[in-house]
Tab-separated table of C-alpha atoms in Angstrom:
chain	number	residue	atom	x	y	z
A	1456	UNK	CA	103.132	-54.692	98.141
A	1457	UNK	CA	101.929	-55.399	94.660
A	1458	UNK	CA	104.284	-55.738	91.729
A	1459	UNK	CA	102.428	-53.040	89.845
A	1460	UNK	CA	102.999	-50.608	92.659
A	1461	UNK	CA	106.736	-51.158	92.875
A	1462	UNK	CA	107.224	-51.005	89.114
A	1463	UNK	CA	105.728	-47.543	88.664
A	1464	UNK	CA	108.138	-44.733	87.703
A	1465	UNK	CA	109.462	-42.873	90.719
A	1466	UNK	CA	108.005	-39.536	89.631
A	1467	UNK	CA	104.539	-41.138	89.501
A	1468	UNK	CA	104.679	-42.611	93.015
A	1469	UNK	CA	102.355	-41.036	95.531
A	1470	UNK	CA	100.622	-41.905	98.770
A	1471	UNK	CA	97.365	-43.420	97.590
A	1472	UNK	CA	93.868	-43.875	98.975
A	1473	UNK	CA	94.809	-46.973	100.950
A	1474	UNK	CA	97.392	-45.114	102.996
A	1475	UNK	CA	95.208	-42.018	103.414
A	1476	UNK	CA	92.356	-44.183	104.705
A	1477	UNK	CA	94.672	-45.824	107.203
A	1478	UNK	CA	96.043	-42.456	108.306
A	1479	UNK	CA	92.587	-41.033	108.957
A	1480	UNK	CA	91.433	-44.178	110.750
A	1481	UNK	CA	94.148	-43.864	113.417
A	1482	UNK	CA	93.773	-40.091	113.841
A	1483	UNK	CA	91.043	-40.524	116.442
A	1484	UNK	CA	93.158	-43.035	118.353
A	1485	UNK	CA	96.096	-40.647	118.496
A	1486	UNK	CA	93.864	-37.849	119.738
A	1487	UNK	CA	92.396	-40.126	122.413
A	1488	UNK	CA	95.887	-41.195	123.475
A	1489	UNK	CA	96.907	-37.562	123.924
A	1490	UNK	CA	93.921	-36.837	126.160
A	1491	UNK	CA	94.330	-40.076	128.101
A	1492	UNK	CA	98.063	-39.669	128.804
A	1493	UNK	CA	97.467	-36.238	130.371
A	1494	UNK	CA	94.289	-37.183	132.217
A	1495	UNK	CA	95.602	-40.311	133.970
A	1496	UNK	CA	98.579	-38.673	135.793
A	1497	UNK	CA	96.355	-35.761	136.841
A	1498	UNK	CA	93.760	-38.218	138.122
A	1499	UNK	CA	96.462	-39.989	140.136
A	1500	UNK	CA	97.633	-36.639	141.512
A	1501	UNK	CA	94.085	-35.742	142.585
A	1502	UNK	CA	93.635	-39.082	144.379
A	1503	UNK	CA	96.639	-38.802	146.722
A	1504	UNK	CA	98.939	-35.895	145.809
A	1505	UNK	CA	101.880	-38.311	146.206
A	1506	UNK	CA	104.879	-38.255	143.865
A	1507	UNK	CA	105.272	-42.009	144.327
A	1508	UNK	CA	101.664	-42.693	143.273
A	1509	UNK	CA	102.092	-40.538	140.172
A	1510	UNK	CA	105.305	-42.437	139.496
A	1511	UNK	CA	103.486	-45.788	139.924
A	1512	UNK	CA	100.907	-44.776	137.325
A	1513	UNK	CA	103.711	-43.693	135.008
A	1514	UNK	CA	105.324	-47.107	135.399
A	1515	UNK	CA	101.998	-48.846	134.682
A	1516	UNK	CA	101.516	-46.801	131.510
A	1517	UNK	CA	104.939	-47.824	130.218
A	1518	UNK	CA	105.417	-51.355	131.593
A	1519	UNK	CA	103.620	-53.003	128.609
A	1520	UNK	CA	106.375	-51.706	126.336
A	1521	UNK	CA	108.752	-53.915	128.324
A	1522	UNK	CA	106.485	-56.917	128.902
A	1523	UNK	CA	104.317	-57.151	125.782
A	1524	UNK	CA	106.256	-55.699	122.853
A	1525	UNK	CA	108.051	-58.958	121.981
A	1526	UNK	CA	104.876	-61.106	122.025
A	1527	UNK	CA	103.170	-58.407	119.961
A	1528	UNK	CA	105.862	-58.729	117.298
A	1529	UNK	CA	105.247	-62.486	117.002
A	1530	UNK	CA	101.483	-61.973	116.752
A	1531	UNK	CA	101.858	-59.307	114.053
A	1532	UNK	CA	104.104	-61.579	111.955
A	1533	UNK	CA	101.605	-64.455	112.232
A	1534	UNK	CA	98.329	-62.611	111.755
A	1535	UNK	CA	97.203	-59.724	109.515
A	1536	UNK	CA	98.358	-56.430	111.097
A	1537	UNK	CA	95.011	-54.722	110.473
A	1538	UNK	CA	93.203	-57.572	112.241
A	1539	UNK	CA	95.560	-57.250	115.218
A	1540	UNK	CA	94.755	-53.543	115.424
A	1541	UNK	CA	91.009	-54.222	115.334
A	1542	UNK	CA	91.060	-56.943	117.997
A	1543	UNK	CA	93.248	-54.899	120.359
A	1544	UNK	CA	90.902	-51.932	119.883
A	1545	UNK	CA	87.902	-54.131	120.735
A	1546	UNK	CA	89.546	-55.146	124.012
A	1547	UNK	CA	90.688	-51.620	124.877
A	1548	UNK	CA	87.305	-49.933	124.436
A	1549	UNK	CA	85.379	-51.567	127.345
A	1550	UNK	CA	88.385	-51.176	129.650
A	1551	UNK	CA	88.443	-47.417	129.079
A	1552	UNK	CA	84.649	-47.248	129.476
A	1553	UNK	CA	84.774	-48.968	132.887
A	1554	UNK	CA	87.609	-46.699	134.014
A	1555	UNK	CA	85.551	-43.684	132.959
A	1556	UNK	CA	82.475	-44.849	134.886
A	1557	UNK	CA	84.421	-45.493	138.098
A	1558	UNK	CA	86.213	-42.148	137.902
A	1559	UNK	CA	82.942	-40.323	137.232
A	1560	UNK	CA	81.320	-41.898	140.312
A	1561	UNK	CA	84.478	-41.277	142.375
A	1562	UNK	CA	84.750	-45.003	143.108
A	1563	UNK	CA	88.182	-45.502	141.572
A	1564	UNK	CA	90.836	-46.818	144.006
A	1565	UNK	CA	94.532	-46.248	143.410
A	1566	UNK	CA	95.162	-49.931	142.657
A	1567	UNK	CA	92.308	-49.885	140.144
A	1568	UNK	CA	93.799	-46.882	138.360
A	1569	UNK	CA	97.232	-48.511	138.161
A	1570	UNK	CA	95.758	-51.807	136.884
A	1571	UNK	CA	93.589	-50.133	134.268
A	1572	UNK	CA	96.489	-47.984	133.090
A	1573	UNK	CA	98.561	-51.126	132.506
A	1574	UNK	CA	95.845	-53.066	130.645
A	1575	UNK	CA	94.846	-50.190	128.374
A	1576	UNK	CA	98.474	-49.423	127.557
A	1577	UNK	CA	98.976	-53.117	126.810
A	1578	UNK	CA	96.331	-52.998	124.098
A	1579	UNK	CA	97.993	-49.902	122.692
A	1580	UNK	CA	101.292	-51.796	122.438
A	1581	UNK	CA	99.761	-54.329	120.044
A	1582	UNK	CA	98.128	-51.546	118.029
A	1583	UNK	CA	101.394	-49.611	117.649
A	1584	UNK	CA	103.462	-52.625	116.579
A	1585	UNK	CA	100.811	-53.655	114.035
A	1586	UNK	CA	100.508	-50.123	112.624
A	1587	UNK	CA	104.260	-49.865	111.956
A	1588	UNK	CA	104.200	-53.258	110.231
A	1589	UNK	CA	101.329	-52.152	108.003
A	1590	UNK	CA	103.040	-49.049	106.578
A	1591	UNK	CA	105.690	-50.737	104.356
A	1592	UNK	CA	102.981	-53.040	102.951
A	1593	UNK	CA	100.837	-50.121	101.796
A	1594	UNK	CA	103.397	-47.781	100.228
A	1595	UNK	CA	106.372	-48.290	97.859
A	1596	UNK	CA	109.814	-48.202	99.492
A	1597	UNK	CA	110.863	-44.831	98.000
A	1598	UNK	CA	107.876	-43.190	99.703
A	1599	UNK	CA	108.370	-44.703	103.162
A	1600	UNK	CA	110.140	-41.582	104.556
A	1601	UNK	CA	107.316	-39.373	103.247
A	1602	UNK	CA	104.655	-41.686	104.670
A	1603	UNK	CA	106.378	-41.701	108.056
A	1604	UNK	CA	106.717	-37.921	108.006
A	1605	UNK	CA	102.967	-37.614	107.347
A	1606	UNK	CA	102.162	-40.050	110.148
A	1607	UNK	CA	104.476	-38.253	112.535
A	1608	UNK	CA	102.850	-34.922	111.684
A	1609	UNK	CA	99.411	-36.398	112.353
A	1610	UNK	CA	100.557	-37.976	115.598
A	1611	UNK	CA	102.122	-34.694	116.684
A	1612	UNK	CA	98.989	-32.711	115.903
A	1613	UNK	CA	96.618	-35.081	117.692
A	1614	UNK	CA	98.496	-36.980	120.398
A	1615	UNK	CA	100.956	-34.245	121.362
A	1616	UNK	CA	99.054	-31.020	120.674
A	1617	UNK	CA	95.263	-31.181	120.514
A	1618	UNK	CA	95.015	-34.202	122.817
A	1619	UNK	CA	97.088	-32.897	125.754
A	1620	UNK	CA	95.603	-29.405	125.475
A	1621	UNK	CA	92.079	-30.816	125.518
A	1622	UNK	CA	93.029	-33.205	128.314
A	1623	UNK	CA	94.248	-30.322	130.453
A	1624	UNK	CA	90.979	-28.440	129.954
A	1625	UNK	CA	88.868	-31.523	130.664
A	1626	UNK	CA	90.848	-32.292	133.822
A	1627	UNK	CA	88.723	-29.747	135.684
A	1628	UNK	CA	85.869	-32.288	135.632
A	1629	UNK	CA	86.732	-35.709	137.058
A	1630	UNK	CA	86.343	-38.411	134.432
A	1631	UNK	CA	85.569	-36.017	131.566
A	1632	UNK	CA	88.874	-36.601	129.797
A	1633	UNK	CA	88.480	-40.373	129.984
A	1634	UNK	CA	84.908	-40.076	128.674
A	1635	UNK	CA	86.092	-38.191	125.595
A	1636	UNK	CA	88.876	-40.746	125.095
A	1637	UNK	CA	86.299	-43.539	125.238
A	1638	UNK	CA	84.240	-41.886	122.504
A	1639	UNK	CA	87.291	-41.416	120.285
A	1640	UNK	CA	88.459	-45.005	120.794
A	1641	UNK	CA	84.994	-46.163	119.722
A	1642	UNK	CA	85.244	-44.034	116.577
A	1643	UNK	CA	88.692	-45.492	115.870
A	1644	UNK	CA	87.346	-49.029	116.113
A	1645	UNK	CA	84.566	-48.150	113.686
A	1646	UNK	CA	87.098	-46.727	111.251
A	1647	UNK	CA	89.310	-49.820	111.384
A	1648	UNK	CA	86.306	-52.075	110.789
A	1649	UNK	CA	85.284	-49.974	107.793
A	1650	UNK	CA	88.845	-50.178	106.455
A	1651	UNK	CA	88.778	-53.972	106.801
A	1652	UNK	CA	85.510	-54.230	104.862
A	1653	UNK	CA	86.336	-51.759	102.106
A	1654	UNK	CA	90.020	-52.571	101.649
A	1655	UNK	CA	90.538	-56.224	102.560
A	1656	UNK	CA	93.770	-56.383	100.585
A	1657	UNK	CA	95.459	-53.229	101.868
A	1658	UNK	CA	98.595	-54.888	103.179
A	1659	UNK	CA	96.504	-57.051	105.508
A	1660	UNK	CA	97.941	-60.385	104.524
A	1661	UNK	CA	99.472	-63.283	106.348
A	1662	UNK	CA	103.208	-62.764	106.714
A	1663	UNK	CA	104.147	-65.155	109.488
A	1664	UNK	CA	107.216	-67.297	109.550
A	1665	UNK	CA	105.001	-70.380	109.938
A	1666	UNK	CA	101.701	-69.594	108.140
A	1667	UNK	CA	98.788	-71.410	109.663
A	1668	UNK	CA	100.841	-72.790	112.572
A	1669	UNK	CA	99.508	-72.763	116.098
A	1670	UNK	CA	100.731	-69.925	118.267
A	1671	UNK	CA	101.981	-72.009	121.177
A	1672	UNK	CA	104.436	-70.817	123.808
A	1673	UNK	CA	107.151	-72.907	122.204
A	1674	UNK	CA	106.385	-71.467	118.762
A	1675	UNK	CA	106.444	-67.950	120.175
A	1676	UNK	CA	109.907	-68.429	121.646
A	1677	UNK	CA	111.106	-69.985	118.395
A	1678	UNK	CA	109.823	-67.062	116.345
A	1679	UNK	CA	111.269	-64.539	118.788
A	1680	UNK	CA	114.626	-66.287	118.586
A	1681	UNK	CA	114.630	-65.949	114.810
A	1682	UNK	CA	113.938	-62.233	115.025
A	1683	UNK	CA	116.525	-61.705	117.773
A	1684	UNK	CA	119.220	-63.553	115.824
A	1685	UNK	CA	118.649	-61.318	112.816
A	1686	UNK	CA	118.683	-58.219	115.026
A	1687	UNK	CA	122.073	-59.193	116.475
A	1688	UNK	CA	123.578	-59.207	112.981
A	1689	UNK	CA	122.557	-55.587	112.370
A	1690	UNK	CA	124.977	-53.202	114.095
A	1691	UNK	CA	123.067	-50.226	112.725
A	1692	UNK	CA	119.824	-51.349	114.378
A	1693	UNK	CA	121.602	-52.050	117.663
A	1694	UNK	CA	123.178	-48.606	117.642
A	1695	UNK	CA	119.894	-46.872	116.851
A	1696	UNK	CA	118.179	-48.793	119.627
A	1697	UNK	CA	120.781	-47.832	122.241
A	1698	UNK	CA	120.656	-44.142	121.324
A	1699	UNK	CA	116.861	-44.077	121.337
A	1700	UNK	CA	116.668	-46.030	124.610
A	1701	UNK	CA	118.802	-43.489	126.484
A	1702	UNK	CA	116.564	-40.691	125.242
A	1703	UNK	CA	113.393	-42.528	126.242
A	1704	UNK	CA	114.718	-43.332	129.710
A	1705	UNK	CA	115.319	-39.630	130.238
A	1706	UNK	CA	112.017	-38.600	128.650
A	1707	UNK	CA	110.001	-40.956	130.862
A	1708	UNK	CA	111.498	-39.467	134.012
A	1709	UNK	CA	110.844	-35.921	132.759
A	1710	UNK	CA	107.218	-36.406	131.728
A	1711	UNK	CA	106.331	-38.405	134.848
A	1712	UNK	CA	107.478	-35.598	137.129
A	1713	UNK	CA	106.287	-32.720	134.935
A	1714	UNK	CA	102.920	-32.357	136.763
A	1715	UNK	CA	104.745	-31.825	140.081
A	1716	UNK	CA	106.840	-29.061	138.477
A	1717	UNK	CA	104.082	-27.261	136.602
A	1718	UNK	CA	100.887	-27.574	138.675
A	1719	UNK	CA	100.508	-25.621	141.939
A	1720	UNK	CA	101.977	-25.995	144.527
A	1721	UNK	CA	104.816	-26.942	142.178
A	1722	UNK	CA	107.621	-24.505	141.294
A	1723	UNK	CA	105.775	-22.932	138.350
A	1724	UNK	CA	102.533	-22.649	140.351
A	1725	UNK	CA	100.187	-22.987	137.365
A	1726	UNK	CA	96.620	-24.395	137.201
A	1727	UNK	CA	95.978	-27.925	135.964
A	1728	UNK	CA	94.885	-26.700	132.545
A	1729	UNK	CA	98.370	-25.264	131.957
A	1730	UNK	CA	99.901	-28.725	132.120
A	1731	UNK	CA	98.017	-29.698	128.988
A	1732	UNK	CA	99.434	-26.784	127.019
A	1733	UNK	CA	103.014	-27.379	128.165
A	1734	UNK	CA	102.659	-31.102	127.462
A	1735	UNK	CA	101.368	-30.137	124.006
A	1736	UNK	CA	104.389	-27.925	123.275
A	1737	UNK	CA	106.313	-30.712	121.477
A	1738	UNK	CA	103.690	-30.498	118.758
A	1739	UNK	CA	104.793	-26.979	117.831
A	1740	UNK	CA	108.276	-28.124	116.897
A	1741	UNK	CA	107.055	-31.533	115.799
A	1742	UNK	CA	104.700	-30.169	113.177
A	1743	UNK	CA	107.466	-28.047	111.667
A	1744	UNK	CA	109.896	-30.961	111.687
A	1745	UNK	CA	107.324	-33.310	110.173
A	1746	UNK	CA	106.937	-30.988	107.199
A	1747	UNK	CA	110.659	-31.018	106.378
A	1748	UNK	CA	111.961	-34.309	107.847
A	1749	UNK	CA	111.950	-36.263	104.572
A	1750	UNK	CA	113.810	-33.453	102.797
A	1751	UNK	CA	116.321	-33.212	105.664
A	1752	UNK	CA	117.108	-36.907	105.243
A	1753	UNK	CA	117.495	-36.483	101.495
A	1754	UNK	CA	119.849	-33.518	101.781
A	1755	UNK	CA	121.987	-34.300	104.833
A	1756	UNK	CA	121.750	-38.070	105.290
A	1757	UNK	CA	120.563	-40.148	108.212
A	1758	UNK	CA	123.760	-40.022	110.261
A	1759	UNK	CA	123.938	-36.227	110.156
A	1760	UNK	CA	120.334	-35.965	111.375
A	1761	UNK	CA	121.141	-38.354	114.210
A	1762	UNK	CA	124.378	-36.605	115.182
A	1763	UNK	CA	122.691	-33.202	115.488
A	1764	UNK	CA	119.265	-34.053	116.901
A	1765	UNK	CA	120.219	-36.630	119.544
A	1766	UNK	CA	122.422	-34.267	121.652
A	1767	UNK	CA	119.914	-31.431	121.186
A	1768	UNK	CA	117.235	-33.517	122.922
A	1769	UNK	CA	119.371	-33.590	126.098
A	1770	UNK	CA	119.784	-29.815	126.033
A	1771	UNK	CA	116.001	-29.427	125.872
A	1772	UNK	CA	115.561	-31.489	129.037
A	1773	UNK	CA	118.050	-29.290	130.909
A	1774	UNK	CA	116.196	-26.114	129.882
A	1775	UNK	CA	112.973	-27.362	131.482
A	1776	UNK	CA	114.668	-26.816	134.872
A	1777	UNK	CA	114.643	-23.042	134.265
A	1778	UNK	CA	111.785	-21.872	136.563
A	1779	UNK	CA	109.722	-20.227	133.837
A	1780	UNK	CA	106.606	-21.374	131.955
A	1781	UNK	CA	108.106	-19.938	128.750
A	1782	UNK	CA	111.317	-21.939	129.200
A	1783	UNK	CA	109.340	-25.115	129.833
A	1784	UNK	CA	107.165	-24.546	126.756
A	1785	UNK	CA	110.130	-23.672	124.529
A	1786	UNK	CA	112.181	-26.639	125.710
A	1787	UNK	CA	109.331	-29.062	125.145
A	1788	UNK	CA	108.712	-27.570	121.696
A	1789	UNK	CA	112.364	-28.044	120.782
A	1790	UNK	CA	112.259	-31.599	122.065
A	1791	UNK	CA	109.265	-32.310	119.816
A	1792	UNK	CA	110.990	-31.061	116.685
A	1793	UNK	CA	114.216	-32.981	117.215
A	1794	UNK	CA	112.350	-36.145	118.172
A	1795	UNK	CA	110.117	-36.128	115.094
A	1796	UNK	CA	113.176	-35.839	112.843
A	1797	UNK	CA	114.809	-38.756	114.684
A	1798	UNK	CA	111.652	-40.867	114.509
A	1799	UNK	CA	111.187	-40.358	110.769
A	1800	UNK	CA	114.816	-41.303	110.144
A	1801	UNK	CA	114.690	-44.379	112.378
A	1802	UNK	CA	111.332	-45.738	111.203
A	1803	UNK	CA	112.195	-45.251	107.535
A	1804	UNK	CA	115.501	-47.040	107.998
A	1805	UNK	CA	113.870	-50.025	109.747
A	1806	UNK	CA	110.956	-50.320	107.337
A	1807	UNK	CA	113.231	-50.109	104.313
A	1808	UNK	CA	115.930	-52.564	105.410
A	1809	UNK	CA	114.261	-55.301	107.511
A	1810	UNK	CA	112.800	-58.219	105.498
A	1811	UNK	CA	109.005	-58.107	105.497
A	1812	UNK	CA	108.475	-61.603	106.903
A	1813	UNK	CA	110.709	-60.718	109.890
A	1814	UNK	CA	109.674	-57.108	110.343
A	1815	UNK	CA	107.179	-57.583	113.187
A	1816	UNK	CA	109.598	-59.533	115.348
A	1817	UNK	CA	112.760	-57.556	114.568
A	1818	UNK	CA	110.922	-54.275	115.018
A	1819	UNK	CA	109.486	-55.612	118.285
A	1820	UNK	CA	112.994	-56.402	119.550
A	1821	UNK	CA	114.015	-52.851	118.657
A	1822	UNK	CA	110.969	-51.336	120.350
A	1823	UNK	CA	111.408	-53.588	123.384
A	1824	UNK	CA	114.870	-52.148	123.933
A	1825	UNK	CA	113.841	-48.573	123.172
A	1826	UNK	CA	110.521	-48.427	125.020
A	1827	UNK	CA	111.160	-51.091	127.639
A	1828	UNK	CA	113.422	-48.734	129.570
A	1829	UNK	CA	110.592	-46.243	130.078
A	1830	UNK	CA	109.133	-47.832	133.240
A	1831	UNK	CA	112.571	-47.600	134.822
A	1832	UNK	CA	112.787	-43.958	133.785
A	1833	UNK	CA	109.424	-43.231	135.395
A	1834	UNK	CA	110.493	-44.969	138.598
A	1835	UNK	CA	113.871	-43.251	138.676
A	1836	UNK	CA	112.187	-39.904	138.154
A	1837	UNK	CA	110.078	-40.443	141.259
A	1838	UNK	CA	113.090	-41.480	143.365
A	1839	UNK	CA	115.262	-38.554	142.222
A	1840	UNK	CA	112.440	-36.072	142.827
A	1841	UNK	CA	111.726	-37.527	146.266
A	1842	UNK	CA	115.373	-37.170	147.382
A	1843	UNK	CA	116.752	-34.189	145.458
A	1844	UNK	CA	113.774	-32.245	144.120
A	1845	UNK	CA	111.963	-32.139	140.798
A	1846	UNK	CA	114.480	-29.812	139.125
A	1847	UNK	CA	117.190	-32.430	139.624
A	1848	UNK	CA	115.172	-34.826	137.455
A	1849	UNK	CA	115.404	-32.501	134.450
A	1850	UNK	CA	119.108	-31.789	134.954
A	1851	UNK	CA	120.035	-35.465	135.313
A	1852	UNK	CA	117.856	-36.479	132.364
A	1853	UNK	CA	119.390	-33.809	130.153
A	1854	UNK	CA	122.955	-34.736	131.080
A	1855	UNK	CA	122.273	-38.426	130.430
A	1856	UNK	CA	120.464	-38.002	127.110
A	1857	UNK	CA	122.828	-35.305	125.855
A	1858	UNK	CA	125.949	-37.262	126.741
A	1859	UNK	CA	124.596	-40.399	125.083
A	1860	UNK	CA	123.639	-38.400	121.995
A	1861	UNK	CA	127.199	-37.103	121.650
A	1862	UNK	CA	129.139	-40.281	122.439
A	1863	UNK	CA	127.090	-43.224	121.219
A	1864	UNK	CA	126.841	-42.388	117.493
A	1865	UNK	CA	130.624	-42.074	117.266
A	1866	UNK	CA	131.143	-45.384	119.078
A	1867	UNK	CA	128.407	-47.473	117.469
A	1868	UNK	CA	127.902	-46.289	113.891
A	1869	UNK	CA	131.025	-47.445	112.156
A	1870	UNK	CA	131.227	-49.196	108.820
A	1871	UNK	CA	129.468	-52.573	108.775
A	1872	UNK	CA	129.676	-55.391	106.221
A	1873	UNK	CA	126.900	-55.307	103.624
A	1874	UNK	CA	123.662	-56.991	104.688
A	1875	UNK	CA	122.607	-59.574	102.088
A	1876	UNK	CA	119.004	-59.416	103.293
A	1877	UNK	CA	118.611	-55.774	102.313
A	1878	UNK	CA	116.449	-54.808	99.397
A	1879	UNK	CA	117.634	-53.028	96.283
A	1880	UNK	CA	115.883	-49.833	97.413
A	1881	UNK	CA	117.004	-49.575	101.024
A	1882	UNK	CA	116.002	-46.031	101.921
A	1883	UNK	CA	118.054	-44.077	104.498
A	1884	UNK	CA	121.257	-45.941	105.290
A	1885	UNK	CA	123.083	-45.327	108.549
A	1886	UNK	CA	125.954	-47.590	107.644
A	1887	UNK	CA	127.049	-45.669	104.559
A	1888	UNK	CA	125.260	-42.393	105.357
A	1889	UNK	CA	123.696	-42.514	101.899
A	1890	UNK	CA	121.047	-39.850	101.305
A	1891	UNK	CA	117.431	-40.886	101.488
A	1892	UNK	CA	116.018	-41.513	98.039
A	1893	UNK	CA	112.544	-40.027	97.794
């Protein structure tokens, strides 16, 4: 962040062309992700009709969050985040293209689908970690909540609304959804390359702990240790991670089993296209929450947002078990709104309070805890559904997430000693519940 940018009067601060260019460049990727994440489970369902196979694909889609998030954090701290995004996109594109060709020709085996799902999701892990590291380098600290709210609104519109809805429609033709995703991923890569050429200084600078050092296995473990040691000193980050991890464990089990509940011969008995619209329901609440999330933080404070929204997520999961398409849509919409508010609060807090040279690694440790539980949630969802029925998955997930949302904030977010590494403009503060300064 340039000195001139941080020294501008607060009333004159605004999200500039650099951020808007970045936001538009990832819009296509988010849309492709939304299509892809609906298409792949439906493709697995069409191959075998087995709950365990669908669960295996769900595990493969989420396993990179557990296995690759920490290495991604080291890479992002050692290399320019925009370059990491471009390289990961270059690797992802041919993988999706091959998957599309095999699905179109009906030559795709189950093991091939599971393998491809893991590799493509692995590339996405590097892209996500790099994108979050890029945001605080492009915008001044007082505008980080607003920038995150805008990004969350865009993600909700594309990845959770338009993408799933389009994926459900395209599911009628085998391979069509993956073909559209391939085209969008190609457009995303073109946009990132254009951003690199036109804006070479837009936060894309070397920020590693050992600039120019070789990225050996020993160096990677050393860098990870530095990030983990800092993370252990931050009770607020640990508490946020635990709360978010319980919600993601529940969410993974719910979304993995959702096709078996919605699509005939499931309890709701709906066509495949309906799954896309129900999966897109979080966008309805998410778009509304994205428009007001920054103001909610400013008025009520980060801890109040957490204390209300975290238990509400569990209630939404329970309501999905009501055997009605309207209940499922409404519950998913409510989940989307509460989750967007939580995400804006959490991302703004991390980006405002973690030192820049450590951000990639510390944020990776956080995301490893939060997202690394998802494969276990997907697997547990399959086991619970196989033994007790799909409705039991939603009830158990809701009880777990809701209980954690009620109990954990009270146990974990108590007063902490001041953190000397924090900046003078820390943004939303969970430790003192100070209002967000926008």
